[in-house]
Amino acid sequence: MKTYMECIPCFFRQAIEAADMIGVGDKQKKEIINQVAQAIPEFSLNSTPPEMGQIIHAIVRTVTGVADPYLHIKQKSHALAMQVFDLLAAKISRANNKLLTAVVLSIAGNIIDFGVKNSVDVKGEIQKILNREERAIKKEDEKLFQFNLFARKLADAITIVYLADNVGETVFDRLLLEHIKKMYPQKKLWYAVRGFPILNDALEIDAYNAGINNYAQIFNNGYDAPGTILKKSSPAFRKIFRAADLIISKGQGNFESLSDQKKYPVFFLFMAKCPVIARHLDCTVNDIILKCNQVYK
Amino acid sequence: MKTYMECIPCFFRQAIEAADMIGVGDKQKKEIINQVAQAIPEFSLNSTPPEMGQIIHAIVRTVTGVADPYLHIKQKSHALAMQVFDLLAAKISRANNKLLTAVVLSIAGNIIDFGVKNSVDVKGEIQKILNREERAIKKEDEKLFQFNLFARKLADAITIVYLADNVGETVFDRLLLEHIKKMYPQKKLWYAVRGFPILNDALEIDAYNAGINNYAQIFNNGYDAPGTILKKSSPAFRKIFRAADLIISKGQGNFESLSDQKKYPVFFLFMAKCPVIARHLDCTVNDIILKCNQVYK
């Protein structure tokens, strides 16, 4: 997905948020803003938003000297997700369509991020999402929630690469991977995280903490963007990505950076988090999306 | 008021809004964004937001060649305000405290702006504001609505300068000026508008269209910022401003640019339009403010 004009104010908002997370003073904050502003004229709107995200957060780290501003948020997110782990596992085991429930929960896991920042009732929000999605499936809305296609492609695939998003959500991913492994013990599952700290995105340590290693082989993309920028990823990552029969891509950042790639099939599982992406997809902010990239080819 | 860090994303949002108003293509829009970005490092946060507003809109005009991007919005705003003119006049003539109602309405006039852009029920919104303010006055909330002090200072003043804000609101201003002139026929009333087109702010033509000239002498500040930047205003404007016994300053832009000035008394009448100013004043977005600058001295 290209960068829309409305993303630009949001880039500055993100830079300020990251600076606030570290608690820097106004002088350093203005220096960050100035450097982001200087990067804007050189940034093409044909690039994807995560490419600018990478630049912004590299500026924040360089100006402040803080390597991982979201470390505390990540720790809180993991703890919050672990609090609902048993509840989620029970929901899947009681569900009529266990794969569907595991998929919806893995997307709903994105609200952990929001929950940590805004002290919302995470359990309540998850239940609301489950109720809404059950209705959506009954209506057989296949435009933005292509579950049946996903289930078929999953059955066919031998090697699957699962692209992680945020810490906390990792715990929800683990449950989906666990269920896939139970359904298809013979499939080869890979779980890809970022190579270096970026926002609250998962690193290898976070994947291990969530117990992913019991179901999938953990690896990293060798890069620090809040998305999957293939040309900047490590050759090892690209090799595994290209060889996969199916990509399960979690989160808006991975969608933004991969939606125009030719690799097929990639299923994008995410919550539409902002008005720009909602307009791009013709959906509503906070909608749960499960969309195959076929239409983008 | 100084510029807060959170104003910076909003500067870009304003630039995009103005470009959209003109309907320019992505190439010109990105050029506008780039020039605004280049201005950021040179802009001190000790300056006021309208100083950056002036820079942004000068860039929009230069890049697009359109001298008055908000002309259409201004025409619609005036027409919408004229539609409620009789209703407003009746509200004042029936009020127990006519001055209070005229003051509250003149502030409520700020929603014309919002009404034109978002097709809201302007009459309904005005009635809601009147109801809310009647409750506020009964509670004698003098912190953000210093009406009694205003009424006393108004009675004492001989020369009054009234600083205009948006077109449409001008019609509401006319009713307040008409009432002041009825109460105190001997007072000298001045009505100051911007010197050149900026946003949807009133120019001399708009003040005449609203019939202000029947009650006050219209003049302009010789400058094109969305506020009153004294050092940039014309010597003639500054002379009249400094000689006045009382300044009635309408709108957030005039507050932002004048709140730290030493001139006294200046009464700021405006709706708090964004989270930054709401936090600055310890109020809620959309609150009606009538505040003397004494506390800022």
XYZ file of C-alpha atoms in Angstrom:
594
model
C 0.000 0.000 0.000
C 1.321 3.413 -0.893
C 1.519 6.217 1.646
C -1.497 8.498 1.634
C -1.187 12.234 2.274
C -3.069 11.857 5.562
C -0.329 9.506 6.819
C 2.061 12.466 7.084
C 0.467 14.192 10.115
C 0.335 10.704 11.646
C 4.100 10.232 11.163
C 4.688 13.252 13.412
C 2.121 11.969 15.890
C 4.011 8.646 16.027
C 7.342 10.400 16.561
C 5.861 12.417 19.451
C 4.302 9.284 20.947
C 7.637 7.444 20.863
C 9.417 10.449 22.412
C 6.763 10.622 25.139
C 7.191 6.915 25.776
C 10.857 7.607 26.612
C 9.955 10.774 28.512
C 12.417 13.099 26.775
C 12.306 16.884 27.223
C 11.001 19.403 24.716
C 14.441 20.132 23.261
C 15.080 16.519 22.236
C 11.464 16.173 21.113
C 11.785 19.181 18.819
C 15.067 17.749 17.469
C 13.215 14.512 16.636
C 10.411 16.502 14.961
C 12.951 18.527 12.961
C 14.736 15.420 11.721
C 11.427 13.758 10.759
C 10.463 16.983 8.925
C 13.797 16.929 7.075
C 13.097 13.354 5.960
C 9.670 14.208 4.471
C 10.780 15.870 1.202
C 13.001 12.861 0.437
C 10.221 10.388 1.172
C 8.185 9.261 -1.843
C 4.485 8.609 -1.378
C 5.017 5.525 -3.531
C 6.876 4.017 -0.569
C 4.844 2.173 2.053
C 4.068 3.693 5.489
C 6.269 1.172 7.375
C 9.272 2.426 5.395
C 8.684 5.864 6.922
C 7.995 4.179 10.270
C 11.476 2.687 10.118
C 13.025 6.110 9.441
C 11.030 7.802 12.244
C 11.930 5.285 14.905
C 15.582 5.206 13.853
C 15.587 9.012 14.404
C 13.975 8.578 17.837
C 16.583 5.999 18.839
C 19.499 8.071 17.530
C 18.398 11.351 19.148
C 17.523 9.804 22.526
C 20.052 6.973 22.702
C 17.253 4.651 23.824
C 17.423 1.383 21.850
C 13.981 0.004 22.692
C 11.503 2.724 23.764
C 8.571 0.305 23.850
C 10.219 -2.304 26.102
C 7.973 -1.490 29.052
C 4.831 -1.522 26.871
C 5.902 -4.882 25.457
C 6.350 -6.344 28.937
C 2.918 -5.083 30.021
C 1.325 -6.378 26.814
C 2.744 -9.863 27.332
C 1.530 -9.923 30.936
C -1.953 -8.727 29.927
C -2.196 -11.342 27.176
C -1.104 -14.090 29.590
C -3.925 -13.067 31.934
C -6.491 -14.001 29.264
C -4.622 -17.056 27.937
C -6.761 -19.702 29.726
C -9.959 -17.938 28.715
C -8.859 -17.874 25.055
C -7.815 -21.527 25.093
C -11.211 -22.461 26.579
C -13.040 -20.415 23.918
C -11.248 -22.306 21.161
C -11.792 -25.745 22.709
C -15.531 -25.083 23.169
C -16.043 -23.552 19.707
C -18.018 -25.291 16.957
C -15.497 -24.119 14.395
C -12.245 -24.124 16.321
C -10.119 -22.843 13.432
C -12.461 -19.921 12.883
C -12.426 -18.975 16.557
C -8.629 -19.289 16.744
C -8.294 -17.081 13.647
C -10.672 -14.411 14.959
C -8.941 -14.423 18.349
C -5.515 -14.087 16.732
C -6.739 -10.920 14.994
C -8.537 -9.689 18.112
C -5.175 -10.027 19.899
C -4.272 -6.732 18.269
C -6.365 -4.942 20.900
C -3.855 -5.895 23.620
C -1.796 -3.001 22.296
C -4.755 -0.634 22.683
C -5.678 -2.202 26.017
C -2.284 -1.494 27.562
C -2.313 2.137 26.447
C -5.934 2.896 27.325
C -6.810 0.568 30.237
C -9.801 -0.971 28.460
C -11.543 -4.191 29.473
C -9.653 -6.578 27.190
C -11.838 -9.608 28.000
C -14.997 -7.643 27.205
C -13.560 -6.323 23.958
C -12.518 -9.800 22.838
C -16.015 -11.156 23.520
C -17.520 -8.259 21.527
C -15.256 -9.068 18.576
C -16.148 -12.768 18.739
C -19.888 -11.972 18.771
C -19.523 -9.570 15.851
C -17.496 -12.024 13.791
C -19.932 -14.870 14.352
C -22.590 -12.632 12.868
C -20.272 -11.692 9.994
C -19.569 -15.323 9.145
C -23.263 -16.154 9.199
C -23.815 -13.421 6.627
C -21.083 -15.129 4.572
C -19.345 -11.824 4.030
C -16.432 -13.026 1.949
C -15.100 -9.675 0.819
C -13.116 -8.712 3.893
C -13.288 -11.979 5.793
C -12.341 -14.774 3.383
C -12.293 -17.548 5.949
C -13.391 -20.400 3.699
C -10.683 -19.605 1.165
C -8.168 -19.372 4.014
C -9.199 -22.791 5.383
C -8.807 -24.366 1.937
C -5.386 -22.824 1.267
C -4.243 -23.807 4.753
C -5.241 -27.427 4.091
C -3.258 -27.433 0.827
C -0.070 -25.766 2.121
C 2.903 -27.781 3.339
C 5.192 -24.937 4.431
C 3.589 -21.949 6.154
C 5.232 -18.686 7.201
C 3.387 -16.750 9.903
C 4.460 -13.067 10.134
C 4.154 -11.726 13.677
C 2.931 -8.298 14.704
C 2.869 -6.968 18.287
C 3.992 -8.445 21.574
C 0.948 -9.721 23.470
C -0.726 -10.606 20.209
C 2.029 -13.268 20.089
C 0.160 -15.178 22.805
C -2.941 -15.197 20.587
C -0.783 -16.298 17.628
C 0.521 -19.193 19.681
C -3.029 -20.493 20.140
C -3.706 -20.336 16.404
C -0.396 -22.043 15.609
C -1.117 -24.667 18.277
C -4.478 -25.353 16.655
C -3.015 -25.525 13.147
C -0.339 -27.961 14.379
C -3.059 -30.102 16.018
C -5.090 -30.137 12.766
C -2.063 -30.744 10.533
C 0.874 -32.185 12.509
C 2.855 -32.781 9.304
C 2.935 -29.130 8.165
C 6.118 -27.064 8.578
C 5.348 -23.834 10.454
C 7.673 -20.805 10.581
C 7.090 -17.766 12.803
C 8.814 -14.566 11.619
C 9.527 -11.629 13.931
C 11.399 -8.339 13.443
C 15.187 -8.374 13.479
C 15.583 -5.401 15.847
C 13.359 -3.403 18.253
C 10.697 -1.351 16.464
C 7.584 -0.048 18.192
C 5.975 -2.827 20.241
C 6.583 -5.412 17.522
C 7.621 -8.911 18.543
C 11.265 -10.000 18.563
C 12.571 -13.570 18.896
C 12.593 -13.340 22.694
C 8.891 -12.392 22.683
C 7.994 -15.340 20.466
C 9.814 -17.710 22.832
C 8.101 -16.102 25.836
C 4.738 -16.807 24.201
C 5.722 -20.483 23.729
C 5.602 -20.280 19.935
C 8.687 -22.511 19.683
C 6.574 -25.533 20.648
C 4.622 -25.227 17.392
C 6.682 -23.265 14.882
C 10.296 -22.480 14.067
C 11.079 -18.926 15.109
C 13.231 -16.713 12.889
C 13.642 -13.001 12.261
C 13.609 -10.779 9.182
C 16.939 -9.120 9.966
C 15.451 -5.630 9.786
C 13.771 -3.023 11.990
C 10.722 -1.708 10.103
C 7.203 -1.976 11.553
C 6.257 -4.192 8.612
C 7.877 -6.630 6.187
C 9.973 -4.761 3.629
C 11.258 -7.617 1.498
C 14.067 -5.712 -0.229
C 15.511 -4.750 3.167
C 15.014 -8.127 4.853
C 17.851 -10.644 5.245
C 18.520 -13.096 2.395
C 17.708 -15.950 4.807
C 14.298 -14.432 5.531
C 13.550 -13.849 1.861
C 14.460 -17.450 1.000
C 12.056 -18.890 3.577
C 9.336 -16.370 2.651
C 9.575 -17.175 -1.076
C 9.600 -20.927 -0.569
C 6.458 -20.938 1.594
C 3.169 -22.290 0.233
C 1.162 -19.911 2.376
C 1.881 -16.673 4.246
C -0.223 -15.741 7.260
C 0.488 -12.036 7.719
C -0.585 -10.431 10.974
C -1.170 -6.726 11.581
C -1.688 -3.535 9.608
C 2.051 -2.877 9.173
C 2.620 -6.197 7.394
C -0.434 -5.501 5.205
C 0.801 -2.015 4.313
C 4.244 -3.294 3.331
C 3.215 -6.546 1.569
C -0.157 -5.841 -0.048
C 1.435 -5.025 -3.428
C 3.845 -7.978 -3.457
C 3.319 -10.714 -6.036
C 3.794 -13.655 -3.632
C 0.568 -15.698 -3.443
C -1.286 -16.625 -1.368
C -0.716 -14.165 1.459
C -3.599 -13.885 3.923
C -3.682 -10.597 5.803
C -5.179 -10.879 9.284
C -5.539 -7.548 11.046
C -7.726 -4.914 12.605
C -8.162 -1.821 10.428
C -6.655 0.695 12.827
C -7.024 4.072 11.147
C -9.365 6.004 8.804
C -6.837 5.868 5.945
C -6.704 2.074 5.801
C -10.475 1.839 6.388
C -11.025 3.992 3.292
C -8.414 2.016 1.332
C -10.278 -1.245 2.090
C -13.797 0.214 2.111
C -14.425 -0.902 5.678
C -14.860 0.668 9.118
C -12.108 1.465 11.650
C -11.682 -1.515 14.046
C -13.082 -4.003 11.528
C -11.518 -7.459 11.639
C -9.958 -8.245 8.257
C -8.992 -11.636 6.795
C -8.140 -10.968 3.201
C -6.203 -12.834 0.558
C -3.803 -10.780 -1.601
C -5.115 -12.323 -4.815
C -7.085 -9.137 -5.567
C -3.918 -7.051 -5.324
C -2.061 -8.979 -8.028
C 0.183 30.834 23.826
C 3.237 28.950 22.697
C 3.035 26.131 20.163
C 2.736 22.689 21.672
C 4.420 19.643 20.140
C 0.990 18.187 19.281
C 0.285 21.244 17.087
C 2.867 19.995 14.564
C 0.883 17.032 13.165
C -2.067 19.461 13.034
C -0.060 21.933 10.895
C 0.269 19.228 8.235
C -3.415 18.341 8.587
C -4.289 22.025 7.994
C -2.058 22.192 4.921
C -3.738 19.070 3.476
C -7.190 20.488 4.273
C -6.423 23.745 2.460
C -5.008 21.841 -0.545
C -8.132 19.665 -0.623
C -10.286 22.779 -0.489
C -8.637 23.901 -3.733
C -8.768 20.382 -5.160
C -5.101 20.196 -6.216
C -3.493 16.948 -7.365
C -1.130 14.773 -5.354
C 2.008 16.316 -6.883
C 1.150 19.862 -5.739
C -0.093 18.524 -2.416
C 3.214 16.759 -1.784
C 5.060 19.966 -2.767
C 3.006 21.854 -0.144
C 3.772 19.153 2.456
C 7.490 19.297 1.592
C 7.616 23.093 1.972
C 5.744 22.946 5.299
C 8.197 20.234 6.444
C 11.134 22.461 5.447
C 9.675 25.295 7.548
C 9.402 23.148 10.708
C 13.081 23.150 11.798
C 13.161 26.974 11.524
C 9.942 27.360 13.516
C 10.413 27.932 17.241
C 7.875 26.432 19.604
C 8.018 29.756 21.451
C 6.136 31.248 18.523
C 2.355 31.070 18.549
C 0.391 28.601 16.362
C -1.100 31.374 14.143
C 2.444 32.386 13.150
C 2.888 28.904 11.690
C -0.646 29.119 10.265
C 0.434 32.196 8.327
C 3.472 30.349 6.918
C 1.428 27.260 5.963
C -1.271 29.167 4.109
C 1.260 31.380 2.329
C 2.876 28.140 1.055
C -0.525 26.834 -0.097
C -1.235 30.066 -1.953
C 2.222 30.193 -3.576
C 2.261 26.553 -4.689
C -1.304 26.560 -6.040
C -1.626 30.159 -7.214
C -5.039 30.334 -5.522
C -5.310 33.558 -3.510
C -8.361 32.698 -1.394
C -8.915 28.923 -1.091
C -11.713 29.359 1.436
C -13.798 31.813 -0.600
C -16.546 29.274 -1.275
C -16.655 28.171 2.382
C -16.894 31.843 3.414
C -19.838 32.451 1.075
C -21.645 29.367 2.376
C -20.919 30.360 5.974
C -22.362 33.831 5.496
C -25.497 32.393 3.872
C -25.945 29.848 6.667
C -25.544 32.521 9.336
C -28.073 34.774 7.604
C -30.583 31.910 7.686
C -30.536 31.956 11.507
C -30.270 35.753 11.854
C -33.953 36.386 12.729
C -33.957 33.508 15.195
C -30.845 34.899 16.925
C -32.237 38.428 17.054
C -35.464 37.077 18.587
C -33.509 35.086 21.184
C -31.680 38.228 22.294
C -34.821 40.404 22.397
C -36.678 37.807 24.498
C -33.761 37.132 26.882
C -33.779 38.181 30.536
C -30.131 39.146 30.304
C -29.803 40.394 26.734
C -26.072 41.130 26.953
C -25.349 37.639 28.255
C -27.376 35.998 25.491
C -25.755 38.184 22.821
C -22.295 37.296 24.192
C -23.014 33.558 24.308
C -24.471 33.640 20.793
C -21.465 35.516 19.447
C -19.230 32.705 20.739
C -21.629 30.018 19.545
C -21.342 31.601 16.085
C -18.053 29.767 15.802
C -19.994 26.593 15.010
C -21.089 28.010 11.641
C -17.631 27.025 10.469
C -18.163 23.459 11.652
C -21.747 23.480 10.366
C -20.709 24.290 6.812
C -18.078 21.561 6.741
C -20.118 18.849 8.429
C -23.782 19.609 7.614
C -24.867 19.738 11.260
C -28.125 21.222 12.522
C -26.846 24.699 13.360
C -30.075 25.883 15.053
C -30.099 22.809 17.273
C -26.432 23.239 18.191
C -26.957 26.900 19.071
C -29.897 26.028 21.327
C -27.787 23.350 23.053
C -25.039 25.898 23.705
C -27.544 28.432 25.073
C -29.057 25.836 27.432
C -25.622 24.752 28.619
C -24.463 28.314 29.205
C -27.566 29.254 31.161
C -26.741 26.409 33.510
C -23.090 27.502 33.658
C -24.033 31.069 34.599
C -26.405 29.880 37.307
C -23.513 27.969 38.827
C -21.556 31.246 38.724
C -18.606 29.508 37.139
C -16.273 32.478 36.862
C -13.087 30.688 35.935
C -13.675 30.218 32.227
C -16.768 32.364 31.807
C -16.093 35.722 33.462
C -19.263 37.396 32.313
C -19.768 39.715 35.298
C -16.243 41.076 34.985
C -16.807 41.520 31.254
C -20.059 43.456 31.823
C -18.291 45.800 34.306
C -15.304 46.442 32.032
C -17.633 47.009 29.093
C -19.574 49.620 31.076
C -16.319 51.437 31.958
C -14.753 51.443 28.485
C -15.125 54.329 26.053
C -13.243 52.915 23.068
C -13.678 49.236 22.281
C -11.856 47.163 19.671
C -13.635 43.993 18.632
C -11.359 41.458 16.854
C -13.239 39.357 14.329
C -12.775 35.660 13.653
C -14.574 33.660 10.930
C -17.038 34.690 8.251
C -20.561 33.717 9.328
C -19.598 34.329 12.942
C -19.512 37.958 11.767
C -23.336 37.919 11.650
C -23.402 36.856 15.290
C -20.839 39.578 16.091
C -23.105 42.146 14.474
C -25.886 41.247 16.914
C -23.573 41.653 19.907
C -22.249 44.977 18.573
C -25.821 46.133 17.869
C -26.770 45.339 21.458
C -23.693 47.059 22.900
C -24.455 50.144 20.770
C -28.089 50.095 22.026
C -26.900 49.860 25.659
C -24.139 52.451 25.247
C -24.759 54.692 22.215
C -21.861 56.956 23.188
C -19.143 54.304 23.044
C -16.723 54.167 20.100
C -16.733 50.678 18.567
C -14.077 49.369 16.160
C -14.299 46.038 14.338
C -10.955 44.591 13.186
C -10.638 42.002 10.430
C -7.644 40.380 8.684
C -5.772 42.386 6.063
C -5.644 39.571 3.489
C -7.388 36.236 2.888
C -6.422 33.588 5.443
C -8.496 30.483 6.097
C -12.166 31.413 6.458
C -11.349 34.516 8.518
C -13.362 37.682 7.926
C -12.097 40.471 5.658
C -13.530 44.004 5.381
C -16.026 42.910 2.705
C -17.386 40.211 5.035
C -17.853 42.689 7.873
C -19.807 45.012 5.562
C -21.892 42.081 4.306
C -22.836 41.300 7.905
C -23.929 44.927 8.427
C -21.274 45.599 11.064
C -20.691 49.108 9.653
C -24.010 50.262 11.159
C -22.600 49.800 14.662
C -18.795 49.850 14.474
C -16.006 51.261 12.378
C -14.459 48.503 10.272
C -10.701 48.334 9.785
C -8.118 45.637 9.055
C -4.878 44.557 10.682
C -2.849 44.735 7.451
C -1.653 41.159 7.781
C -2.658 37.622 6.805
C -2.221 35.414 9.872
C -5.143 33.450 11.374
C -4.753 35.468 14.559
C -3.541 38.880 15.708
C 0.241 39.046 15.577
C 0.891 42.563 16.823
C 4.483 42.888 15.622
C 3.375 42.015 12.072
C 0.202 44.147 12.064
C 0.060 47.581 10.450
C 1.090 50.652 12.508
C -2.478 52.006 12.086
C -3.912 48.796 13.567
C -1.462 48.789 16.465
C -2.280 52.420 17.283
C -6.025 51.738 17.507
C -5.436 48.467 19.412
C -3.176 50.139 21.999
C -5.473 53.122 22.508
C -8.545 50.984 23.208
C -9.970 50.700 26.724
C -11.241 47.208 26.078
C -10.465 44.469 23.529
C -13.117 41.897 22.688
C -11.159 39.130 21.012
C -13.085 36.453 19.144
C -11.885 32.966 18.250
C -9.123 30.566 19.199
C -6.601 32.076 16.769
C -6.804 35.501 18.379
C -6.483 33.872 21.808
C -3.430 31.864 20.767
C -1.700 34.937 19.367
C -2.681 37.480 22.042
C -2.908 35.545 25.319
C 0.622 36.505 26.349
C 0.320 40.193 25.410
C 0.439 42.806 28.169
C -2.505 44.876 26.935
C -5.343 44.833 29.496
C -8.220 44.140 29.556
C -8.562 41.742 26.641
C -11.556 39.413 26.862
C -11.181 36.235 24.860
C -14.485 34.855 23.586
C -14.147 31.500 21.832
C -14.959 27.845 21.643
C -12.076 25.596 22.686
C -11.668 23.747 19.420
C -8.926 21.184 20.010
C -7.491 18.942 22.751
C -4.321 21.039 23.013
C -6.131 24.268 23.944
C -8.564 22.346 26.172
C -5.593 21.031 28.172
C -3.954 24.481 28.174
C -7.098 25.998 29.712
C -8.145 22.980 31.790
C -11.494 22.719 30.031
C -13.256 20.384 27.601
C -13.211 20.560 23.789
C -16.191 22.648 22.571
C -16.463 24.565 25.850
C -17.548 28.185 25.522
C -14.836 30.450 26.938
C -15.098 34.082 28.093
C -11.839 34.829 29.799
C -10.003 37.994 30.715
C -6.250 38.060 30.059
C -5.494 39.430 33.540
C -4.308 35.977 34.654
C -1.813 35.850 31.812
C -0.059 39.080 32.821
